[in-house]
CSV table of C-alpha atoms and ligand atoms in Angstrom, one decimal:
chain,number,residue,atom,x,y,z
A,1,MET,CA,-68.0,-29.4,59.8
A,2,ILE,CA,-71.3,-28.3,61.4
A,3,ALA,CA,-70.0,-24.7,61.9
A,4,ALA,CA,-69.0,-24.6,58.2
A,5,GLU,CA,-72.6,-25.5,57.1
A,6,PHE,CA,-74.1,-22.6,59.1
A,7,ARG,CA,-71.3,-20.3,57.9
A,8,ARG,CA,-72.1,-21.2,54.3
A,9,ARG,CA,-75.7,-20.3,54.8
A,10,ARG,CA,-74.9,-16.9,56.4
A,11,LYS,CA,-72.4,-16.2,53.5
A,12,GLN,CA,-75.1,-17.0,50.9
A,13,LEU,CA,-77.5,-14.6,52.6
A,14,LEU,CA,-74.8,-11.9,53.1
A,15,ARG,CA,-74.1,-12.1,49.4
A,16,MET,CA,-77.8,-11.7,48.5
A,17,MET,CA,-78.2,-8.7,50.8
A,18,GLY,CA,-75.4,-6.6,49.3
A,19,PRO,CA,-73.7,-3.6,50.8
A,20,ASN,CA,-75.2,-1.0,53.2
A,21,SER,CA,-77.6,-3.5,54.6
A,22,ILE,CA,-78.4,-5.2,57.8
A,23,ALA,CA,-80.4,-8.3,58.7
A,24,ILE,CA,-82.0,-8.8,62.2
A,25,ILE,CA,-83.2,-12.3,63.2
A,26,PRO,CA,-84.6,-13.1,66.6
A,27,ALA,CA,-84.5,-16.4,68.4
A,28,ALA,CA,-87.8,-18.1,69.5
A,29,ALA,CA,-89.2,-17.0,72.9
A,30,GLU,CA,-89.8,-19.4,75.7
A,31,CYS,CA,-93.5,-20.1,76.1
A,32,VAL,CA,-95.4,-20.6,79.4
A,33,ARG,CA,-97.5,-23.8,79.6
A,34,ASN,CA,-98.7,-23.2,83.1
A,35,ARG,CA,-97.4,-21.6,86.2
A,36,ASP,CA,-93.5,-22.0,86.4
A,37,VAL,CA,-93.6,-24.5,83.6
A,38,HIS,CA,-92.6,-23.9,80.0
A,39,TYR,CA,-93.4,-25.8,76.8
A,40,PRO,CA,-90.3,-27.7,75.6
A,41,PHE,CA,-88.2,-25.0,73.9
A,42,ARG,CA,-88.0,-25.2,70.1
A,43,GLN,CA,-85.7,-22.8,68.4
A,44,ASP,CA,-87.1,-20.6,65.6
A,45,SER,CA,-86.4,-22.4,62.3
A,46,ASP,CA,-85.1,-19.3,60.5
A,47,PHE,CA,-82.8,-18.4,63.4
A,48,PHE,CA,-81.5,-21.9,63.8
A,49,TYR,CA,-81.0,-22.3,60.0
A,50,LEU,CA,-78.5,-19.4,60.1
A,51,THR,CA,-76.9,-19.8,63.5
A,52,GLY,CA,-77.3,-23.3,64.9
A,53,PHE,CA,-77.6,-21.5,68.2
A,54,PRO,CA,-80.0,-23.4,70.6
A,55,GLU,CA,-80.8,-20.8,73.3
A,56,PRO,CA,-83.8,-18.4,73.7
A,57,GLU,CA,-83.3,-14.7,74.3
A,58,ALA,CA,-80.9,-14.1,71.4
A,59,VAL,CA,-80.8,-11.9,68.3
A,60,ALA,CA,-78.5,-12.5,65.3
A,61,VAL,CA,-77.4,-9.6,63.2
A,62,LEU,CA,-75.8,-9.8,59.8
A,63,ILE,CA,-74.0,-6.9,58.3
A,64,PRO,CA,-72.2,-7.5,54.9
A,65,GLY,CA,-68.7,-6.0,54.9
A,66,ARG,CA,-68.7,-4.8,58.5
A,67,LYS,CA,-65.0,-4.3,59.6
A,68,HIS,CA,-65.4,-5.8,63.0
A,69,GLY,CA,-67.1,-8.9,61.7
A,70,GLU,CA,-70.3,-9.5,59.6
A,71,TYR,CA,-72.0,-11.8,62.2
A,72,VAL,CA,-73.0,-10.3,65.5
A,73,LEU,CA,-74.9,-12.5,68.1
A,74,PHE,CA,-76.7,-11.0,71.0
A,75,CYS,CA,-77.3,-13.6,73.7
A,76,ARG,CA,-77.6,-14.2,77.4
A,77,GLU,CA,-74.6,-13.6,79.7
A,78,ARG,CA,-73.1,-16.4,81.7
A,79,ASP,CA,-74.8,-16.5,85.1
A,80,GLU,CA,-73.7,-19.0,87.8
A,81,THR,CA,-77.0,-19.0,89.7
A,82,ARG,CA,-79.3,-19.2,86.7
A,83,GLU,CA,-77.1,-21.9,85.1
A,84,LEU,CA,-77.3,-23.9,88.3
A,85,TRP,CA,-81.1,-23.8,88.0
A,86,ASP,CA,-81.8,-23.8,84.3
A,87,GLY,CA,-78.8,-25.2,82.5
A,88,LEU,CA,-75.6,-24.0,80.8
A,89,ARG,CA,-75.4,-20.9,78.6
A,90,ALA,CA,-72.9,-20.2,75.9
A,91,GLY,CA,-72.4,-16.6,76.9
A,92,GLN,CA,-70.4,-14.2,74.8
A,93,SER,CA,-67.3,-16.3,74.6
A,94,GLY,CA,-69.3,-19.4,73.7
A,95,ALA,CA,-71.1,-17.5,71.0
A,96,VAL,CA,-67.7,-16.6,69.4
A,97,GLU,CA,-65.8,-19.8,70.1
A,98,GLU,CA,-68.5,-22.5,69.6
A,99,TYR,CA,-71.0,-20.8,67.3
A,100,ALA,CA,-68.5,-18.8,65.1
A,101,ALA,CA,-70.0,-15.4,65.8
A,102,ASP,CA,-67.5,-12.6,64.9
A,103,ASP,CA,-68.7,-10.5,67.8
A,104,SER,CA,-71.1,-11.1,70.7
A,105,PHE,CA,-72.9,-8.8,73.2
A,106,PRO,CA,-75.2,-9.4,76.1
A,107,ILE,CA,-78.9,-9.5,75.0
A,108,GLY,CA,-79.6,-6.8,77.6
A,109,ASP,CA,-77.4,-4.3,75.6
A,110,LEU,CA,-79.5,-4.6,72.4
A,111,ASP,CA,-81.2,-1.2,72.8
A,112,ASP,CA,-77.8,0.5,73.3
A,113,ILE,CA,-75.9,-1.2,70.5
A,114,LEU,CA,-78.4,-2.0,67.7
A,115,PRO,CA,-79.2,1.6,66.8
A,116,GLY,CA,-75.4,2.1,66.2
A,117,LEU,CA,-75.4,-0.9,63.9
A,118,LEU,CA,-78.4,0.5,62.0
A,119,GLU,CA,-76.8,3.9,61.5
A,120,ASN,CA,-76.1,4.8,57.9
A,121,GLN,CA,-77.4,1.5,56.6
A,122,THR,CA,-79.8,1.8,53.7
A,123,ARG,CA,-81.7,-1.5,53.8
A,124,VAL,CA,-83.0,-3.5,56.6
A,125,PHE,CA,-83.9,-7.2,56.1
A,126,TYR,CA,-86.4,-8.2,58.8
A,127,ALA,CA,-89.4,-10.5,59.0
A,128,MET,CA,-92.0,-7.9,60.1
A,129,GLY,CA,-95.1,-9.1,62.0
A,130,CYS,CA,-93.6,-12.3,63.4
A,131,ASN,CA,-92.4,-10.8,66.7
A,132,SER,CA,-94.4,-7.8,67.8
A,133,GLU,CA,-92.1,-6.9,70.7
A,134,LEU,CA,-89.1,-6.6,68.4
A,135,ASP,CA,-91.2,-4.9,65.6
A,136,LYS,CA,-91.9,-2.1,68.1
A,137,ARG,CA,-88.3,-1.9,69.2
A,138,LEU,CA,-87.0,-1.8,65.6
A,139,ALA,CA,-89.5,1.1,64.9
A,140,ASP,CA,-88.2,2.9,68.0
A,141,TRP,CA,-84.6,2.5,66.9
A,142,VAL,CA,-85.3,3.7,63.4
A,143,ASN,CA,-87.2,6.7,64.8
A,144,ARG,CA,-84.3,7.5,67.1
A,145,LEU,CA,-82.0,7.6,64.1
A,146,ARG,CA,-84.4,9.8,62.1
A,147,GLY,CA,-84.4,12.2,65.0
A,148,SER,CA,-80.6,12.5,64.7
A,149,SER,CA,-80.6,13.4,61.0
A,150,ARG,CA,-79.3,16.9,61.8
A,151,ALA,CA,-76.2,15.3,63.3
A,152,GLY,CA,-75.5,13.8,59.9
A,153,VAL,CA,-76.8,10.3,60.8
A,154,SER,CA,-79.1,8.6,58.2
A,155,ALA,CA,-81.8,6.1,59.0
A,156,PRO,CA,-82.6,3.1,56.7
A,157,VAL,CA,-85.0,3.8,53.9
A,158,GLU,CA,-85.8,0.3,52.6
A,159,PHE,CA,-87.3,-2.5,54.6
A,160,LEU,CA,-87.3,-5.9,53.0
A,161,ALA,CA,-89.0,-9.2,54.0
A,162,LEU,CA,-86.1,-11.3,55.2
A,163,ASP,CA,-88.3,-14.4,55.2
A,164,HIS,CA,-88.9,-14.1,51.5
A,165,PHE,CA,-85.1,-14.6,50.8
A,166,LEU,CA,-84.5,-17.1,53.6
A,167,HIS,CA,-87.4,-19.3,52.7
A,168,ASP,CA,-86.3,-19.7,49.2
A,169,MET,CA,-82.9,-20.8,50.5
A,170,ARG,CA,-84.5,-23.2,52.9
A,171,LEU,CA,-86.5,-24.9,50.1
A,172,TYR,CA,-83.3,-26.3,48.5
A,173,LYS,CA,-81.9,-28.8,51.0
A,174,SER,CA,-78.1,-29.2,51.3
A,175,ARG,CA,-76.4,-32.6,51.6
A,176,PHE,CA,-76.2,-31.9,55.4
A,177,GLU,CA,-79.9,-31.3,55.6
A,178,ILE,CA,-80.8,-34.3,53.5
A,179,LYS,CA,-78.8,-36.5,55.8
A,180,HIS,CA,-80.8,-35.3,58.8
A,181,MET,CA,-84.1,-35.6,57.0
A,182,ARG,CA,-83.2,-39.2,56.0
A,183,THR,CA,-82.4,-40.0,59.6
A,184,ALA,CA,-85.7,-38.4,60.8
A,185,ALA,CA,-87.7,-40.4,58.2
A,186,LYS,CA,-85.8,-43.7,59.0
A,187,ILE,CA,-86.5,-43.3,62.7
A,188,SER,CA,-90.2,-42.6,62.1
A,189,ALA,CA,-90.5,-45.5,59.7
A,190,GLN,CA,-89.1,-47.8,62.3
A,191,ALA,CA,-91.6,-46.5,64.8
A,192,HIS,CA,-94.4,-47.1,62.3
A,193,ARG,CA,-93.2,-50.7,61.9
A,194,ARG,CA,-93.2,-51.1,65.6
A,195,LEU,CA,-96.9,-50.0,65.8
A,196,MET,CA,-97.9,-52.6,63.2
A,197,GLN,CA,-96.2,-55.2,65.3
A,198,ALA,CA,-97.7,-54.0,68.6
A,199,CYS,CA,-101.2,-53.3,67.5
A,200,ARG,CA,-104.0,-55.5,69.0
A,201,PRO,CA,-107.8,-55.1,69.4
A,202,GLY,CA,-108.5,-53.6,72.8
A,203,MET,CA,-105.4,-51.3,72.8
A,204,THR,CA,-106.0,-47.6,72.9
A,205,GLU,CA,-105.1,-44.9,70.5
A,206,TYR,CA,-102.9,-43.2,73.1
A,207,GLY,CA,-101.3,-46.6,73.7
A,208,LEU,CA,-100.1,-46.6,70.1
A,209,GLU,CA,-99.1,-43.0,70.4
A,210,ALA,CA,-97.0,-43.9,73.4
A,211,GLU,CA,-95.3,-46.7,71.5
A,212,PHE,CA,-94.5,-44.4,68.7
A,213,VAL,CA,-93.0,-41.6,70.8
A,214,HIS,CA,-91.0,-44.2,72.8
A,215,GLU,CA,-89.5,-45.8,69.8
A,216,CYS,CA,-88.5,-42.4,68.3
A,217,ALA,CA,-87.0,-41.1,71.6
A,218,MET,CA,-85.1,-44.4,72.1
A,219,ARG,CA,-83.6,-43.8,68.6
A,220,GLY,CA,-82.5,-40.3,69.5
A,221,ALA,CA,-85.5,-38.2,68.4
A,222,ARG,CA,-87.0,-36.9,71.7
A,223,PHE,CA,-89.5,-34.6,70.0
A,224,GLN,CA,-92.2,-35.1,67.5
A,225,ALA,CA,-92.5,-32.8,64.5
A,226,TYR,CA,-96.3,-32.4,65.3
A,227,THR,CA,-98.8,-34.0,67.6
A,228,PRO,CA,-99.4,-37.6,66.5
A,229,ILE,CA,-102.8,-38.4,64.9
A,230,VAL,CA,-104.0,-41.9,65.9
A,231,GLY,CA,-107.5,-42.5,64.7
A,232,GLY,CA,-109.2,-45.9,65.0
A,233,GLY,CA,-112.3,-46.6,62.9
A,234,ASN,CA,-114.4,-43.6,62.1
A,235,ASN,CA,-112.0,-41.3,64.0
A,236,ALA,CA,-109.7,-41.7,61.0
A,237,CYS,CA,-112.2,-39.5,59.0
A,238,ILE,CA,-111.3,-36.5,61.2
A,239,LEU,CA,-108.3,-35.1,59.3
A,240,HIS,CA,-106.5,-33.5,62.3
A,241,TYR,CA,-107.8,-35.9,65.0
A,242,THR,CA,-105.5,-35.6,68.0
A,243,GLU,CA,-107.7,-36.7,70.9
A,244,ASN,CA,-106.3,-40.2,70.7
A,245,GLN,CA,-108.5,-41.5,73.5
A,246,ALA,CA,-110.5,-44.3,72.0
A,247,GLN,CA,-110.1,-48.0,72.3
A,248,LEU,CA,-109.2,-49.9,69.0
A,249,GLN,CA,-111.8,-52.3,67.8
A,250,ALA,CA,-111.3,-55.6,66.0
A,251,GLY,CA,-112.6,-55.2,62.4
A,252,ASP,CA,-111.6,-51.5,62.3
A,253,MET,CA,-108.7,-49.9,60.6
A,254,VAL,CA,-106.4,-47.4,62.4
A,255,LEU,CA,-104.7,-44.4,60.8
A,256,ILE,CA,-101.5,-43.1,62.3
A,257,ASP,CA,-100.0,-39.8,61.1
A,258,ALA,CA,-96.9,-39.3,63.1
A,259,GLY,CA,-93.3,-38.2,62.5
A,260,CYS,CA,-90.4,-37.3,64.7
A,261,GLU,CA,-88.2,-34.3,64.5
A,262,TYR,CA,-84.5,-35.0,64.4
A,263,ALA,CA,-81.8,-32.2,64.8
A,264,CYS,CA,-84.6,-29.7,64.0
A,265,TYR,CA,-85.7,-31.6,60.8
A,266,ALA,CA,-89.2,-33.0,60.4
A,267,SER,CA,-90.5,-36.3,59.1
A,268,ASP,CA,-94.2,-36.8,58.3
A,269,ILE,CA,-95.5,-40.3,57.7
A,270,THR,CA,-99.0,-41.8,57.6
A,271,ARG,CA,-99.8,-45.5,57.6
A,272,THR,CA,-103.2,-47.1,57.9
A,273,PHE,CA,-103.7,-50.7,58.7
A,274,PRO,CA,-106.3,-53.1,60.1
A,275,VAL,CA,-106.4,-53.3,63.9
A,276,SER,CA,-106.5,-57.1,63.9
A,277,GLY,CA,-103.9,-57.5,61.2
A,278,LYS,CA,-106.0,-58.6,58.3
A,279,PHE,CA,-107.8,-56.3,55.7
A,280,SER,CA,-111.5,-57.0,55.0
A,281,LEU,CA,-112.4,-57.0,51.3
A,282,ALA,CA,-113.9,-53.5,51.5
A,283,GLN,CA,-110.9,-52.1,53.5
A,284,GLN,CA,-108.5,-53.7,51.0
A,285,ALA,CA,-110.3,-52.3,48.0
A,286,LEU,CA,-110.2,-48.8,49.3
A,287,TYR,CA,-106.7,-49.2,50.6
A,288,GLU,CA,-105.4,-50.4,47.2
A,289,LEU,CA,-107.0,-47.4,45.6
A,290,VAL,CA,-105.3,-44.9,47.8
A,291,LEU,CA,-102.0,-46.8,47.4
A,292,ALA,CA,-102.3,-46.8,43.6
A,293,ALA,CA,-103.0,-43.0,43.8
A,294,GLN,CA,-100.0,-42.5,46.0
A,295,GLU,CA,-97.6,-44.5,43.9
A,296,ALA,CA,-98.8,-42.8,40.8
A,297,ALA,CA,-98.3,-39.4,42.4
A,298,ILE,CA,-94.8,-40.3,43.6
A,299,ARG,CA,-93.9,-41.2,40.0
A,300,LYS,CA,-94.7,-37.6,39.1
A,301,VAL,CA,-92.2,-36.3,41.6
A,302,GLN,CA,-89.5,-35.6,39.0
A,303,PRO,CA,-87.3,-32.6,38.3
A,304,GLY,CA,-89.0,-30.4,35.7
A,305,ASN,CA,-92.5,-31.5,36.6
A,306,HIS,CA,-94.5,-28.8,38.3
A,307,TRP,CA,-95.7,-28.7,41.9
A,308,ASN,CA,-99.3,-29.7,41.1
A,309,GLU,CA,-98.6,-32.7,38.9
A,310,PRO,CA,-98.5,-35.3,41.7
A,311,HIS,CA,-101.8,-33.9,43.0
A,312,GLN,CA,-103.5,-34.0,39.6
A,313,GLU,CA,-102.3,-37.6,39.1
A,314,ALA,CA,-103.7,-38.6,42.5
A,315,VAL,CA,-107.0,-37.0,41.8
A,316,ARG,CA,-107.3,-38.8,38.5
A,317,VAL,CA,-106.5,-42.2,39.9
A,318,ILE,CA,-108.9,-41.7,42.8
A,319,THR,CA,-111.8,-40.5,40.7
A,320,LYS,CA,-111.5,-43.5,38.3
A,321,GLY,CA,-111.2,-45.9,41.3
A,322,LEU,CA,-114.3,-44.4,43.0
A,323,ILE,CA,-116.3,-45.0,39.9
A,324,ARG,CA,-115.1,-48.6,39.6
A,325,LEU,CA,-116.1,-49.2,43.2
A,326,GLY,CA,-119.5,-47.6,42.6
A,327,ILE,CA,-119.0,-44.8,45.1
A,328,LEU,CA,-119.1,-42.1,42.4
A,329,LYS,CA,-121.4,-42.4,39.5
A,330,GLY,CA,-120.8,-40.7,36.1
A,331,THR,CA,-118.0,-40.3,33.6
A,332,ALA,CA,-114.4,-39.6,34.9
A,333,ALA,CA,-114.1,-36.4,32.8
A,334,LYS,CA,-117.3,-34.9,34.1
A,335,LEU,CA,-116.6,-35.9,37.8
A,336,MET,CA,-113.1,-34.5,37.5
A,337,ARG,CA,-114.5,-31.2,36.3
A,338,GLN,CA,-117.0,-31.1,39.1
A,339,GLU,CA,-114.3,-32.1,41.6
A,340,ALA,CA,-116.6,-34.8,42.9
A,341,TYR,CA,-113.7,-36.6,44.6
A,342,LYS,CA,-113.6,-33.7,47.1
A,343,THR,CA,-116.5,-35.3,49.2
A,344,TYR,CA,-114.1,-38.2,50.0
A,345,TYR,CA,-110.7,-36.6,49.4
A,346,MET,CA,-110.8,-33.0,50.6
A,347,HIS,CA,-107.1,-32.1,51.2
A,348,ARG,CA,-104.2,-31.6,48.9
A,349,THR,CA,-101.7,-34.3,48.0
A,350,GLY,CA,-98.7,-32.8,49.9
A,351,HIS,CA,-96.6,-29.9,51.1
A,352,TRP,CA,-93.0,-28.9,51.4
A,353,LEU,CA,-91.1,-30.6,54.3
A,354,GLY,CA,-88.0,-29.5,56.1
A,355,MET,CA,-87.3,-27.8,59.4
A,356,ASP,CA,-91.0,-27.2,59.7
A,357,VAL,CA,-93.5,-30.0,58.9
A,358,HIS,CA,-95.4,-27.6,56.7
A,359,ASP,CA,-92.2,-26.1,55.4
A,360,VAL,CA,-91.5,-22.7,53.9
A,361,GLY,CA,-91.2,-22.0,50.2
A,362,ASP,CA,-93.6,-20.7,47.6
A,363,TYR,CA,-95.7,-23.1,45.6
A,364,LYS,CA,-96.2,-20.7,42.8
A,365,VAL,CA,-93.8,-18.4,41.1
A,366,ASP,CA,-95.2,-15.5,39.0
A,367,GLY,CA,-98.6,-17.1,39.2
A,368,GLU,CA,-97.5,-20.5,37.8
A,369,TRP,CA,-96.9,-23.7,39.7
A,370,ARG,CA,-93.3,-24.0,40.7
A,371,LEU,CA,-91.1,-26.5,38.8
A,372,LEU,CA,-89.6,-29.3,41.0
A,373,GLU,CA,-85.8,-29.2,41.4
A,374,PRO,CA,-83.3,-31.5,43.0
A,375,GLY,CA,-83.0,-30.9,46.7
A,376,MET,CA,-86.6,-30.1,47.3
A,377,VAL,CA,-88.5,-32.4,49.8
A,378,MET,CA,-92.2,-32.8,49.8
A,379,THR,CA,-94.8,-35.2,51.2
A,380,VAL,CA,-97.1,-37.3,49.0
A,381,GLU,CA,-100.2,-38.1,51.0
A,382,PRO,CA,-103.5,-38.9,49.3
A,383,GLY,CA,-106.4,-40.3,51.3
A,384,LEU,CA,-110.0,-41.4,51.3
A,385,TYR,CA,-112.4,-40.7,54.1
A,386,ILE,CA,-115.9,-42.2,54.2
A,387,PRO,CA,-117.5,-41.4,57.6
A,388,LEU,CA,-120.3,-43.4,59.2
A,389,ARG,CA,-123.8,-42.7,57.7
A,390,SER,CA,-122.3,-41.2,54.5
A,391,LYS,CA,-125.4,-40.5,52.3
A,392,GLY,CA,-125.6,-42.3,49.0
A,393,VAL,CA,-122.7,-44.6,49.9
A,394,ALA,CA,-123.1,-48.4,50.5
A,395,ARG,CA,-122.7,-49.3,54.2
A,396,ARG,CA,-119.7,-51.5,53.6
A,397,TRP,CA,-117.6,-48.4,53.0
A,398,TRP,CA,-118.7,-46.6,56.1
A,399,GLY,CA,-116.3,-45.7,58.9
A,400,ILE,CA,-113.1,-46.1,56.8
A,401,GLY,CA,-110.5,-43.4,56.7
A,402,ILE,CA,-107.3,-44.1,54.9
A,403,ARG,CA,-104.2,-41.9,54.2
A,404,ILE,CA,-100.8,-43.1,53.0
A,405,GLU,CA,-98.0,-40.5,53.4
A,406,ASP,CA,-94.4,-40.6,52.4
A,407,ASP,CA,-91.5,-38.1,52.4
A,408,VAL,CA,-90.0,-37.7,49.0
A,409,LEU,CA,-86.8,-36.0,47.9
A,410,VAL,CA,-86.5,-34.7,44.4
A,411,THR,CA,-83.2,-36.0,42.9
A,412,LYS,CA,-81.4,-35.3,39.6
A,413,GLU,CA,-82.6,-38.7,38.3
A,414,GLY,CA,-86.1,-38.6,39.8
A,415,ASN,CA,-86.9,-39.0,43.4
A,416,GLU,CA,-86.0,-40.9,46.6
A,417,VAL,CA,-88.6,-41.9,49.1
A,418,LEU,CA,-87.0,-41.1,52.4
A,419,SER,CA,-89.7,-43.0,54.4
A,420,ALA,CA,-89.5,-46.2,52.3
A,421,ASP,CA,-88.8,-48.4,55.4
A,422,ALA,CA,-92.4,-48.1,56.6
A,423,PRO,CA,-94.3,-50.9,54.9
A,424,LYS,CA,-97.3,-50.0,52.8
A,425,GLN,CA,-98.1,-53.0,50.6
A,426,VAL,CA,-101.1,-55.1,51.9
A,427,ALA,CA,-99.1,-58.3,51.9
A,428,GLU,CA,-96.1,-56.7,53.7
A,429,ILE,CA,-98.3,-55.2,56.4
A,430,GLU,CA,-100.2,-58.4,56.9
A,431,ALA,CA,-97.0,-60.4,57.1
A,432,LEU,CA,-95.5,-58.0,59.6
A,433,MET,CA,-98.6,-57.9,61.8
A,434,ALA,CA,-98.8,-61.7,61.7
A,435,GLY,CA,-95.3,-61.8,63.3
A,436,GLY,CA,-93.2,-62.3,60.2
A,437,GLY,CA,-90.2,-60.3,59.2
A,438,ALA,CA,-89.3,-57.8,62.0
B,501,LIG,N1,-99.2,-34.3,59.7
B,501,LIG,C1,-99.7,-33.2,59.0
B,501,LIG,C2,-99.8,-33.4,57.6
B,501,LIG,O1,-99.8,-34.5,57.2
B,501,LIG,O2,-99.8,-32.5,56.8
B,502,MN,MN1,-98.9,-36.2,58.1
B,503,MN,MN1,-98.2,-34.1,55.7
């Protein structure tokens, strides 16, 4: 079942490539953190999308119509000693039997074998500029072939950006991918619920981070899709705050932007709530405004609407709300034209979500905003940020940063909020924090 999903993706790409072409896709490299220690390995998303192969030091090659098989995987050889130290390897037989490669060679043979596979192909599909070591080797192989032209060998003449084709495929999620994304979002939503239940004044930002990571890991998601942002009070006004060192104060709000990765798929959820479980009047007024903007933006996530409609809707609601609260002064039309909201809402309302948290896929096609279609997944995440000592803003709003972020799938009928299990209504949050409804 899983092998069939990866095969289907390779077939789709092979069909797009057409005859006399070859695609070369490298695995991610291991990355040193400090002496003898690596960062946890994360496979390259494009490579994993096509192969499902989890090891470093591998290169996948696709050749439409090749007699001895269209899918060749170069990977590490089995090695008893290395496997004793570092873990099992699939080896060449595993590549064929477990990962459905038609043919597999040791990665050390790449320089000997790949020029032969490039020979007499016209077009090379390759993501240039992402892996400088392989860029250089590919240039060397092509030059070697050019040098053999008198022997009747022809070198490729067209180089195409593989990422352009692949990223358009990745934008449309299959049923299999949606299932994983739903799981990722559900796990993260449960972890957000746990934080609401656990949060007390005097706890630390890293304490909440630890609770979040623990809950995700215990539910099967060992890795986070990005470093959690846990900002208490004024720290919530720093958009990508990841220090997470401060103590949480009664009377403040805390913003948590955190999402796990599950089976290589990201979730990305933000919730903001009062540290001591009860919103003050000012906090509630700003919170309800962000929530109204978010709900209005989600209603605009519909097939046939364009990418920017949810953002435009969020900006409209926020501008009118800021006027009502006395934070902006003037008419809505004029303030919208001036983009006055940008002082307090300076980021966009969302991004594509998938294997990468800021996922691939173009936002514009031929200069126009892209139309939303079933299978696309995006975040909807408006916010308001009013740092301490904001000039021209009444004191009661100072030190409040709020963002509410959900993961939304475009469906045939409209949309599905994958992260709906994380509470966001004021009454729901207060009830959960008071010990009601686990
Ligand atoms: N967590 C990053 C973002 O919300 O875009
Ligand atoms: Mn986020
Ligand atoms: Mn996001």
